Coordinates of C-alpha atoms and ligand atoms in Angstrom, one line a residue:
Chain A
X48 CA 20.9 31.9 7.1
X49 CA 17.9 30.2 8.7
X50 CA 18.4 27.2 6.4
X51 CA 22.1 27.0 7.2
X52 CA 21.3 27.1 10.9
X53 CA 18.5 24.5 10.5
X54 CA 21.0 22.1 8.8
X55 CA 23.7 22.9 11.4
X56 CA 21.4 22.2 14.3
X57 CA 20.1 19.1 12.7
X58 CA 23.7 17.9 12.2
X59 CA 24.6 18.7 15.8
X60 CA 21.7 16.7 17.2
X61 CA 22.6 13.9 14.9
X62 CA 26.1 13.8 16.3
X63 CA 24.8 13.9 19.8
X64 CA 22.5 11.0 19.1
X65 CA 25.5 9.3 17.5
X66 CA 26.8 8.1 20.9
X67 CA 29.3 10.9 21.2
X68 CA 28.5 10.9 24.8
X69 CA 29.8 7.4 25.2
X70 CA 33.1 8.6 23.9
X71 CA 33.1 11.3 26.5
X72 CA 32.4 8.8 29.2
X73 CA 35.3 6.7 28.1
X74 CA 37.4 9.8 28.1
X75 CA 36.4 10.5 31.7
X76 CA 36.9 6.9 32.8
X77 CA 40.4 6.8 31.3
X78 CA 41.4 10.1 32.9
X79 CA 40.1 9.2 36.3
X80 CA 41.6 5.7 36.4
X81 CA 44.8 7.1 35.2
X82 CA 45.1 9.8 37.8
X83 CA 44.3 7.3 40.6
X84 CA 47.2 5.2 39.5
X85 CA 49.4 8.2 39.8
X86 CA 48.7 8.8 43.5
X87 CA 52.0 7.2 44.5
X88 CA 54.1 9.6 42.6
X89 CA 55.7 12.7 44.0
X90 CA 53.8 15.9 43.9
X91 CA 54.6 17.9 40.7
X92 CA 55.5 14.9 38.6
X93 CA 52.0 13.6 38.6
X94 CA 50.5 17.0 37.7
X95 CA 52.8 17.1 34.6
X96 CA 51.8 13.6 33.6
X97 CA 48.1 14.4 34.0
X98 CA 48.5 17.5 31.8
X99 CA 50.4 15.5 29.2
X100 CA 48.0 12.6 29.1
X101 CA 45.0 14.9 29.4
X102 CA 46.0 16.9 26.3
X103 CA 46.9 13.7 24.4
X104 CA 43.5 12.3 25.3
X105 CA 41.7 15.4 24.2
X106 CA 43.6 15.2 21.0
X107 CA 42.9 11.5 20.4
X108 CA 39.2 11.7 21.4
X109 CA 38.7 14.9 19.4
X110 CA 40.2 13.2 16.3
X111 CA 38.0 10.2 16.9
X112 CA 34.9 12.4 16.9
X113 CA 36.1 14.2 13.8
X114 CA 37.2 11.2 11.8
X115 CA 34.6 8.7 12.8
X116 CA 31.5 10.7 13.8
X117 CA 32.0 13.8 11.6
X118 CA 33.2 12.0 8.5
X119 CA 30.7 9.2 9.2
X120 CA 27.8 11.6 9.1
X121 CA 29.0 13.1 5.8
X122 CA 29.5 9.6 4.6
X123 CA 26.0 8.5 5.5
X124 CA 24.4 11.6 4.1
X125 CA 26.0 11.0 0.7
X126 CA 25.7 7.2 0.7
X127 CA 22.1 7.0 1.9
X128 CA 21.1 9.9 -0.3
X129 CA 19.6 12.0 2.5
X130 CA 21.5 14.8 0.9
X131 CA 19.1 14.6 -2.0
X132 CA 16.1 14.9 0.2
X133 CA 17.6 18.0 1.9
X134 CA 18.5 19.6 -1.5
X135 CA 15.1 18.9 -3.0
X136 CA 13.9 21.8 -0.8
X137 CA 14.8 25.4 -1.4
X138 CA 18.3 24.9 -0.2
X139 CA 21.4 26.0 -2.2
X140 CA 24.2 23.5 -2.4
X141 CA 26.7 25.8 -0.5
X142 CA 24.1 26.3 2.2
X143 CA 24.0 22.6 2.7
X144 CA 27.8 22.3 2.9
X145 CA 28.2 25.2 5.3
X146 CA 25.3 24.0 7.4
X147 CA 27.0 20.6 7.7
X148 CA 30.3 22.2 8.5
X149 CA 28.8 24.5 11.2
X150 CA 27.0 21.6 12.8
X151 CA 30.0 19.3 12.9
X152 CA 32.1 22.2 14.2
X153 CA 29.6 22.8 16.9
X154 CA 29.7 19.2 17.9
X155 CA 33.5 19.2 18.0
X156 CA 33.5 22.4 20.1
X157 CA 31.1 20.9 22.5
X158 CA 33.1 17.8 22.8
X159 CA 36.4 19.7 23.3
X160 CA 34.8 22.0 25.9
X161 CA 33.4 19.1 28.0
X162 CA 36.7 17.2 27.9
X163 CA 38.6 20.4 28.9
X164 CA 36.3 21.0 31.8
X165 CA 36.9 17.5 33.0
X166 CA 40.7 17.9 32.7
X167 CA 40.5 21.2 34.6
X168 CA 38.4 19.7 37.2
X169 CA 41.1 17.1 37.9
X170 CA 43.9 19.7 37.8
X171 CA 41.9 21.9 40.1
X172 CA 41.7 19.2 42.7
X173 CA 45.5 19.2 42.7
X174 CA 45.7 22.9 42.8
X175 CA 47.3 22.9 39.4
X176 CA 44.7 24.5 37.0
X177 CA 47.3 26.1 34.8
X178 CA 45.6 28.4 32.2
X179 CA 48.5 27.9 29.7
X180 CA 47.1 24.5 28.9
X181 CA 44.0 26.3 27.4
X182 CA 46.2 27.7 24.7
X183 CA 47.2 24.2 23.7
X184 CA 43.6 23.0 23.8
X185 CA 42.6 25.9 21.7
X186 CA 45.1 25.0 19.0
X187 CA 44.0 21.3 19.1
X188 CA 40.4 22.6 18.6
X189 CA 41.5 24.8 15.6
X190 CA 43.2 21.8 14.1
X191 CA 39.9 19.8 14.4
X192 CA 38.0 22.6 12.7
X193 CA 40.6 22.5 9.9
X194 CA 40.2 18.7 9.5
X195 CA 36.4 19.0 9.4
X196 CA 36.7 21.5 6.6
X197 CA 39.0 19.0 4.8
X198 CA 36.3 16.3 5.3
X199 CA 33.6 18.5 3.8
X200 CA 36.0 19.4 1.0
X201 CA 36.7 15.8 0.1
X202 CA 33.0 14.8 0.4
X203 CA 32.1 17.5 -2.0
X204 CA 33.6 15.7 -5.0
X205 CA 34.7 12.3 -3.9
X206 CA 33.0 9.1 -3.0
X207 CA 32.3 8.6 0.7
X208 CA 34.9 6.0 1.3
X209 CA 37.6 8.0 -0.3
X210 CA 36.6 11.2 1.5
X211 CA 37.1 9.3 4.8
X212 CA 40.6 8.0 3.7
X213 CA 41.7 11.4 2.3
X214 CA 40.7 13.2 5.5
X215 CA 42.7 10.7 7.6
X216 CA 45.6 11.2 5.2
X217 CA 45.4 14.9 5.5
X218 CA 45.9 14.6 9.3
X219 CA 49.0 12.4 8.8
X220 CA 50.5 14.5 6.0
X221 CA 49.7 17.7 8.0
X222 CA 51.9 16.4 10.8
X223 CA 54.7 15.3 8.6
X224 CA 54.8 18.4 6.4
X225 CA 57.5 20.0 8.5
X226 CA 59.9 17.2 7.3
X227 CA 59.7 18.7 3.8
X228 CA 61.6 21.7 5.1
X229 CA 64.3 19.3 6.3
X230 CA 64.3 17.6 3.0
X231 CA 64.5 20.9 1.1
X232 CA 67.5 22.0 3.3
X233 CA 69.4 18.8 2.4
X234 CA 68.8 18.9 -1.3
X235 CA 71.1 20.8 -3.6
X236 CA 69.5 24.1 -4.7
X237 CA 67.7 23.6 -8.0
X238 CA 64.5 22.4 -9.6
X239 CA 63.8 19.5 -7.2
X240 CA 64.5 21.6 -4.1
X241 CA 62.1 24.3 -5.2
X242 CA 59.5 21.7 -6.1
X243 CA 59.7 20.4 -2.5
X244 CA 59.5 24.0 -1.4
X245 CA 56.3 24.7 -3.2
X246 CA 54.9 21.3 -2.1
X247 CA 55.5 22.4 1.5
X248 CA 53.6 25.7 0.8
X249 CA 50.7 23.7 -0.6
X250 CA 50.2 21.0 2.1
X251 CA 48.9 22.1 5.4
X252 CA 51.5 22.1 8.2
X253 CA 49.6 21.1 11.3
X254 CA 52.7 20.6 13.5
X255 CA 53.4 24.3 13.7
X256 CA 50.3 24.9 15.8
X257 CA 50.8 21.9 18.1
X258 CA 51.7 23.6 21.4
X259 CA 51.2 20.6 23.7
X260 CA 54.7 19.9 24.9
X261 CA 55.4 23.6 25.3
X262 CA 52.3 23.9 27.5
X263 CA 53.1 20.9 29.6
X264 CA 56.7 21.7 30.2
X265 CA 56.1 25.3 30.9
X266 CA 58.1 26.6 27.9
X267 CA 56.9 30.2 27.1
X268 CA 54.5 30.3 24.2
X269 CA 54.7 33.1 21.7
X270 CA 51.4 34.9 21.2
X271 CA 52.6 35.5 17.7
X272 CA 52.8 31.8 17.0
X273 CA 49.3 31.2 18.3
X274 CA 47.9 34.0 16.2
X275 CA 49.8 32.9 13.1
X276 CA 48.9 29.2 13.4
X277 CA 45.2 30.0 14.0
X278 CA 45.0 32.3 11.0
X279 CA 46.9 29.8 8.9
X280 CA 44.7 26.8 9.7
X281 CA 41.4 28.7 9.7
X282 CA 42.3 30.5 6.5
X283 CA 43.2 27.2 4.9
X284 CA 39.8 25.8 6.2
X285 CA 38.0 28.7 4.6
X286 CA 39.7 28.1 1.3
X287 CA 38.8 24.4 1.4
X288 CA 35.2 25.3 2.2
X289 CA 35.1 27.7 -0.7
X290 CA 36.5 25.1 -3.0
X291 CA 34.1 22.6 -1.7
X292 CA 31.2 24.9 -2.5
X293 CA 32.5 25.3 -6.0
X294 CA 33.0 21.6 -6.6
X295 CA 29.6 20.7 -5.2
X296 CA 27.7 23.3 -7.2
X297 CA 27.3 21.3 -10.4
X298 CA 27.8 17.8 -9.1
X299 CA 25.3 15.2 -10.1
X300 CA 23.8 13.7 -6.9
X301 CA 22.9 10.2 -8.1
Chain B
X63 CA 18.8 33.3 -0.9
X64 CA 15.8 35.5 -1.6
X65 CA 12.5 33.9 -2.5
X66 CA 11.0 34.9 -5.8
X67 CA 9.1 38.1 -5.1
X68 CA 6.1 37.3 -7.4
X69 CA 4.6 34.0 -8.4
X70 CA 6.5 32.8 -11.4
X71 CA 4.8 32.4 -14.6
X72 CA 5.2 29.4 -16.9
X73 CA 4.4 25.7 -16.6
X74 CA 5.3 24.0 -13.4
X75 CA 7.8 21.9 -15.3
X76 CA 9.2 22.1 -18.8
X77 CA 11.8 19.9 -20.5
X78 CA 13.2 20.9 -23.8
X79 CA 15.3 18.5 -25.7
X80 CA 16.9 17.1 -22.6
X81 CA 19.6 14.6 -22.9
X82 CA 21.2 12.9 -19.9
X83 CA 24.0 10.3 -19.9
X84 CA 25.8 8.7 -17.0
X85 CA 29.4 7.7 -17.0
X86 CA 29.5 4.7 -14.8
X87 CA 33.2 3.8 -15.3
X88 CA 35.6 5.9 -17.3
X89 CA 36.5 2.9 -19.5
X90 CA 32.8 2.2 -20.4
X91 CA 30.6 4.0 -22.8
X92 CA 28.2 6.3 -21.0
X93 CA 24.6 5.1 -20.4
X94 CA 22.0 7.2 -22.0
X95 CA 19.1 7.7 -19.6
X96 CA 17.2 10.4 -21.4
X97 CA 17.4 11.0 -25.1
X98 CA 16.0 14.3 -26.2
X99 CA 13.0 14.5 -23.9
X100 CA 10.4 17.2 -24.4
X101 CA 7.7 17.4 -21.7
X102 CA 5.4 20.0 -20.3
X103 CA 3.2 19.8 -17.3
X104 CA 0.1 22.0 -17.1
X105 CA -0.8 23.9 -14.1
X106 CA -3.2 22.0 -11.9
X107 CA -3.1 18.6 -13.6
X108 CA -2.1 15.2 -12.4
X109 CA 0.4 13.8 -14.8
X110 CA 1.4 10.2 -14.6
X111 CA 4.9 9.5 -15.8
X112 CA 4.8 5.8 -16.8
X113 CA 7.2 3.4 -18.2
X114 CA 9.0 0.1 -17.3
X115 CA 11.9 0.0 -15.0
X116 CA 14.9 1.9 -16.4
X117 CA 12.8 4.0 -18.7
X118 CA 14.2 7.2 -17.2
X119 CA 11.4 8.3 -14.8
X120 CA 13.6 8.8 -11.8
X121 CA 16.2 10.6 -14.0
X122 CA 13.5 12.9 -15.2
X123 CA 12.5 13.7 -11.6
X124 CA 16.1 14.3 -10.4
X125 CA 16.7 16.7 -13.3
X126 CA 13.5 18.5 -12.4
X127 CA 14.8 19.0 -8.9
X128 CA 18.2 20.2 -9.9
X129 CA 19.8 17.1 -8.2
X130 CA 21.5 16.2 -11.5
X131 CA 22.2 18.3 -14.6
X132 CA 21.3 17.8 -18.2
X133 CA 24.0 17.2 -20.9
X134 CA 21.9 19.0 -23.4
X135 CA 18.6 20.9 -23.4
X136 CA 16.9 22.9 -20.7
X137 CA 14.8 22.1 -17.6
X138 CA 12.6 24.7 -16.1
X139 CA 10.8 24.3 -12.8
X140 CA 8.1 26.8 -11.8
X141 CA 9.3 29.0 -14.6
X142 CA 12.9 29.2 -13.3
X143 CA 16.0 27.2 -14.4
X144 CA 15.8 24.0 -12.4
X145 CA 19.2 24.5 -10.6
X146 CA 18.0 27.6 -8.9
X147 CA 17.0 26.8 -5.3
X148 CA 14.2 29.3 -5.1
X149 CA 12.5 27.3 -7.9
X150 CA 12.0 24.5 -5.3
X151 CA 10.4 26.7 -2.6
X152 CA 6.9 25.6 -3.7
X153 CA 7.8 22.1 -4.7
X154 CA 7.3 19.0 -2.7
X155 CA 9.2 15.7 -3.4
X156 CA 8.7 12.1 -2.3
X157 CA 11.7 10.1 -3.5
X158 CA 11.6 6.5 -4.7
X159 CA 12.3 4.2 -1.8
X160 CA 12.9 7.1 0.6
X161 CA 15.5 7.0 3.2
X162 CA 15.5 9.5 6.1
X163 CA 17.8 9.8 9.1
X164 CA 16.3 6.9 10.9
X165 CA 16.9 8.1 14.5
X166 CA 14.5 11.0 13.8
X167 CA 10.9 10.5 14.7
X168 CA 8.2 11.2 12.1
X169 CA 7.4 14.5 13.8
X170 CA 11.1 15.6 13.9
X171 CA 11.4 14.8 10.2
X172 CA 8.6 17.1 9.4
X173 CA 9.9 19.8 11.7
X174 CA 13.3 19.8 10.0
X175 CA 11.7 20.0 6.6
X176 CA 9.5 22.9 7.8
X177 CA 12.5 24.8 9.0
X178 CA 14.1 24.4 5.6
X179 CA 10.9 25.9 4.1
X180 CA 11.2 28.8 6.5
X181 CA 8.1 28.0 8.7
X182 CA 7.9 29.4 12.2
X183 CA 7.9 27.0 15.1
X184 CA 4.2 27.4 15.6
X185 CA 3.5 26.8 12.0
X186 CA 5.7 23.7 12.0
X187 CA 3.9 22.3 15.0
X188 CA 0.5 22.9 13.4
X189 CA 1.6 21.4 10.0
X190 CA 3.2 18.4 11.6
X191 CA 0.1 17.6 13.6
X192 CA -2.2 18.0 10.5
X193 CA 0.0 16.1 8.1
X194 CA 0.8 13.2 10.4
X195 CA -3.0 12.9 10.9
X196 CA -3.6 13.0 7.2
X197 CA -1.2 10.2 6.4
X198 CA -2.3 8.2 9.4
X199 CA 0.8 8.4 11.5
X200 CA -0.5 10.3 14.5
X201 CA -0.1 7.3 16.8
X202 CA 3.5 6.6 15.6
X203 CA 4.5 10.3 15.3
X204 CA 7.1 10.2 18.1
X205 CA 8.6 6.8 17.3
X206 CA 11.9 6.8 15.5
X207 CA 11.7 6.1 11.8
X208 CA 13.9 3.0 12.2
X209 CA 10.9 1.4 13.9
X210 CA 8.6 2.2 10.9
X211 CA 7.6 -0.3 8.3
X212 CA 8.3 0.5 4.7
X213 CA 4.8 1.8 4.1
X214 CA 5.0 4.0 7.2
X215 CA 8.2 5.5 6.0
X216 CA 6.5 6.2 2.7
X217 CA 3.7 7.9 4.6
X218 CA 6.1 10.0 6.6
X219 CA 7.8 10.9 3.3
X220 CA 4.5 12.0 1.9
X221 CA 3.8 14.2 4.9
X222 CA 7.3 15.6 4.6
X223 CA 6.8 16.5 0.9
X224 CA 3.7 18.4 1.8
X225 CA 5.1 20.5 4.7
X226 CA 5.8 23.6 2.6
X227 CA 2.2 23.6 1.1
X228 CA 3.6 23.1 -2.3
X229 CA 2.0 24.2 -5.5
X230 CA 3.7 21.4 -7.4
X231 CA 4.4 17.9 -5.9
X232 CA 6.6 15.3 -7.4
X233 CA 6.1 11.7 -6.3
X234 CA 8.4 8.9 -7.4
X235 CA 6.7 5.5 -7.2
X236 CA 4.6 6.7 -4.3
X237 CA 2.4 3.6 -4.1
X238 CA 5.3 1.1 -3.7
X239 CA 5.4 -0.5 -0.2
X240 CA 1.8 0.6 0.6
X241 CA -0.9 -1.8 1.6
X242 CA -4.3 -1.4 -0.1
X243 CA -5.6 0.9 2.6
X244 CA -2.5 3.1 2.2
X245 CA -2.9 3.1 -1.6
X246 CA -6.4 4.4 -1.2
X247 CA -5.4 7.0 1.3
X248 CA -2.7 8.2 -1.0
X249 CA -5.0 8.3 -3.9
X250 CA -7.5 10.3 -2.0
X251 CA -4.8 12.7 -0.8
X252 CA -3.5 13.2 -4.3
X253 CA -7.0 13.9 -5.6
X254 CA -7.6 16.3 -2.8
X255 CA -4.4 18.1 -3.6
X256 CA -5.5 18.5 -7.2
X257 CA -8.8 20.0 -5.9
X258 CA -6.8 22.6 -4.1
X259 CA -5.1 23.5 -7.3
X260 CA -1.8 21.6 -6.7
X261 CA -0.1 20.2 -9.8
X262 CA 1.0 16.6 -9.4
X263 CA 3.7 14.6 -11.2
X264 CA 3.9 11.0 -10.3
X265 CA 6.1 8.3 -11.7
X266 CA 5.0 4.7 -11.6
X267 CA 5.5 1.5 -13.5
X268 CA 2.1 0.3 -12.3
X269 CA -0.6 1.5 -14.7
X270 CA -3.6 0.8 -12.6
X271 CA -2.4 3.5 -10.2
X272 CA -2.4 6.0 -13.1
X273 CA -5.7 4.8 -14.3
X274 CA -7.4 5.8 -11.1
X275 CA -5.7 9.2 -10.8
X276 CA -4.3 10.9 -13.8
X277 CA -5.5 13.5 -16.1
X278 CA -2.8 12.8 -18.6
X279 CA -0.1 10.2 -18.9
X280 CA 3.4 10.4 -20.4
X281 CA 4.7 7.1 -21.5
X282 CA 8.5 6.9 -21.3
X283 CA 10.7 4.2 -22.7
X284 CA 14.4 4.0 -23.0
X285 CA 14.7 7.7 -22.3
X286 CA 12.2 8.7 -25.0
X287 CA 8.7 10.0 -24.8
X288 CA 6.6 7.3 -26.5
X289 CA 3.2 8.9 -26.0
X290 CA 1.6 11.8 -24.1
X291 CA -2.1 11.8 -23.9
X292 CA -5.3 12.4 -22.0
X293 CA -6.4 9.4 -20.1
X294 CA -9.9 9.9 -21.5
X295 CA -8.6 9.3 -25.0
X296 CA -6.8 6.3 -23.8
X297 CA -10.0 4.7 -22.6
X298 CA -11.3 4.6 -26.2
X299 CA -8.1 3.0 -27.4
X300 CA -8.4 0.1 -25.0
X301 CA -9.4 -2.7 -27.2
X302 CA -12.7 -4.6 -26.4
X303 CA -11.8 -8.1 -25.5
X304 CA -15.4 -9.3 -25.1
X305 CA -18.8 -8.6 -23.7
X306 CA -20.2 -9.6 -20.4
X307 CA -23.9 -10.1 -20.1
X308 CA -25.9 -10.7 -17.0
X309 CA -29.4 -12.1 -17.5
X310 CA -32.3 -13.7 -15.6
X311 CA -33.5 -17.1 -16.7
X312 CA -33.7 -18.2 -20.3
X313 CA -31.9 -20.9 -22.2
X314 CA -28.5 -21.1 -23.9
X315 CA -27.3 -17.9 -25.6
X316 CA -25.8 -19.6 -28.6
X317 CA -22.1 -18.5 -29.1
X318 CA -21.8 -17.2 -25.6
X319 CA -20.0 -19.0 -22.8
X320 CA -21.6 -19.4 -19.4
X321 CA -19.3 -17.9 -16.8
X322 CA -21.3 -18.1 -13.6
X323 CA -24.7 -19.1 -12.4
X324 CA -26.6 -18.4 -9.2
X325 CA -30.2 -19.5 -9.1
X326 CA -31.9 -17.7 -12.0
X327 CA -29.0 -15.2 -12.5
X328 CA -26.5 -16.1 -15.2
X329 CA -23.4 -14.4 -16.4
X330 CA -22.5 -15.0 -20.1
X331 CA -19.5 -14.0 -22.1
X332 CA -19.5 -13.1 -25.7
X333 CA -16.4 -12.8 -27.8
X334 CA -15.0 -9.5 -29.1
X335 CA -16.5 -10.0 -32.5
X336 CA -20.1 -10.1 -31.2
X337 CA -22.1 -6.9 -31.9
X338 CA -24.3 -5.4 -29.2
X339 CA -27.5 -5.7 -31.3
X340 CA -26.7 -9.3 -32.1
X341 CA -26.3 -10.0 -28.4
X342 CA -29.6 -8.4 -27.6
X343 CA -31.5 -10.5 -30.2
X344 CA -29.8 -13.6 -28.9
X345 CA -31.0 -12.8 -25.4
X346 CA -34.5 -12.2 -26.7
X347 CA -34.4 -15.5 -28.7
X348 CA -33.4 -17.4 -25.6
X349 CA -36.2 -15.9 -23.6
X350 CA -33.9 -14.4 -21.0
X351 CA -34.3 -11.0 -19.3
X352 CA -31.3 -8.6 -19.7
X353 CA -29.8 -7.3 -16.5
X354 CA -26.5 -5.7 -17.7
X355 CA -24.3 -5.6 -20.8
X356 CA -20.7 -4.5 -20.3
X357 CA -17.8 -4.3 -22.7
X358 CA -14.7 -6.0 -21.4
X359 CA -11.8 -3.7 -22.3
X360 CA -8.1 -4.5 -22.1
X361 CA -6.5 -3.1 -19.0
X362 CA -4.3 -0.1 -19.3
X363 CA -1.4 -2.5 -18.7
X364 CA -2.3 -4.4 -21.8
X365 CA -2.8 -1.3 -23.9
X366 CA 0.6 -0.1 -22.7
X367 CA 2.4 -3.3 -23.6
X368 CA 0.7 -3.2 -27.0
X369 CA 1.8 0.4 -27.6
X370 CA 5.3 -0.6 -26.7
X371 CA 5.4 -3.6 -29.1
X372 CA 3.9 -1.5 -31.9
X373 CA 6.6 1.1 -31.4
X374 CA 9.1 -1.7 -31.5
X375 CA 7.9 -2.9 -34.8
X376 CA 7.9 0.6 -36.2
X377 CA 11.5 1.2 -35.3
Ligands
LIG408 N1 23.6 7.0 -11.5 C1 23.5 6.3 -12.6 N2 24.5 5.7 -13.2 C2 24.4 5.0 -14.3 N3 23.3 4.8 -14.9 C3 22.1 5.3 -14.4 C4 22.2 6.1 -13.2 N4 20.9 6.5 -13.0 C5 20.1 5.9 -13.9 N5 20.9 5.2 -14.8 C6 20.4 4.5 -16.0 O1 19.5 5.3 -16.6 C7 18.3 4.6 -17.0 C8 17.1 5.2 -16.4 O2 17.1 5.0 -15.0 P1 15.9 5.5 -14.1 O3 15.6 7.0 -14.5 O4 16.3 5.3 -12.7 O5 14.7 4.6 -14.6 P2 13.2 4.5 -13.9 O6 13.1 5.4 -12.8 O7 12.3 4.8 -15.0 O8 13.1 3.0 -13.5 C9 18.6 3.1 -16.6 O9 19.1 2.4 -17.7 C10 19.6 3.2 -15.5 O10 20.4 2.1 -15.6
LIG409 MG1 12.7 5.0 -10.8

């Protein structure tokens, strides 16, 4: 456990040194400039827009940290062979992977927390710190944890450049997966339709857990949906990590 | 992962019939890096793994550390199968052309390695201080590695390799990138490690490094072990290329060639065919006073090249 934590904390500090803070500053600047420009709008409208833009920004910046910084660190570790230096010590391969995952997840958590604090600070000034938004942020966070697991999974067997591409593709596919259910409904029942059905079961559906518009427009959110989506995405992440450990166990690190 | 309860028995490193190929592209034939390698390192010795570029030295080391896996044969490290992480608890490793996260400082690099080896914070501080001092990086300890020269990174890597007080240390081309002072420091460190009972494996394509250090050398070529021998025996095998004679005064020494002259002091060279007693009588005949008589042996490098071309003719 100590070794996993050592790798995790090393990874977290690497992310922090990786100019993640600059991204946060950009986030802050965007949000503040944006809310200033809204001062002419009627009360109520502007709050809704701040919520909407705030959540989108948390999403975009979270993705940027995951895809560029997180995937970038895995990339560098494999490409520059620092992984070999780490694994030349008394470290099991799965410990390395889990340590990396924990460290990247911690970085993403920190980043999400700070952005959420900023957003709430601004909403608080307008007397509109609506706790429902937190549920949407929570789901965005869960999605980033899932994507990080996907990045670790791809890095465990693929080349760095493909891992990065596959991880980005996972995000896109995950948000389009729901369209497979539409497709299935339109197809005549039969082999092809059931193939589409199984394909849908296989690919991650990330849209299901996206609660942003419900949170912004005040549509009631079902606790059940949150619980189910969280369990689904984290369960999927766990599966990917287990598969990653399996694939990485006997891989030649050249 | 539990550490081995007792000290493992068995040689620090044992290869048995190890074959390793690499598939570079699926449409190409695999490259054979090691072709049936048998190798055993004895506890407490310094073994030089020698051979030209591409001989399979780095491949051997990566197999030993469980970074890559053999196609055939077995690799045992500290008495355990090499892929077992606990086998590496008492092993230190300095990679060839090491790269470390370059925004870490030398000190942070060692702290991180110390954590992986399960050292307490106090131990890590102590070890870092000591090791950085030993490799001559005390002044640069808190600078990021990206501001280090190649030789300094090499030194940091050496300190990192030693953090877990290893019983067996594996160095891949440790002298590359070092200045003469650094080479001497490394040599002294390696010799000191041996004094403390540490086993050392070091790979090099530079024989003079091995000459100064090793108890035994393994000569590798094209993935095969060409020779494995004590360095003492190797000394005898080095052909005599000539004799160097230093004398005071006297006339010409017949067949010898005058190499240098300073006042009364003269340095002569005899060919390899000359016999020492013949040389002595020539000196006497010329009325010179003998100061020194030394055989000029071929360098290890030359012997090595000769061994290689002999092996080539045999096959
Ligand atoms: N990852 C790899 N892919 C393909 N060939 C490799 C790989 N690693 C080593 N080789 C080949 O194996 C042989 C031995 O390489 P190496 O062990 O690095 O030699 P050395 O360290 O003695 O210079 C070389 O022919 C090299 O081209
Ligand atoms: Mg090499």
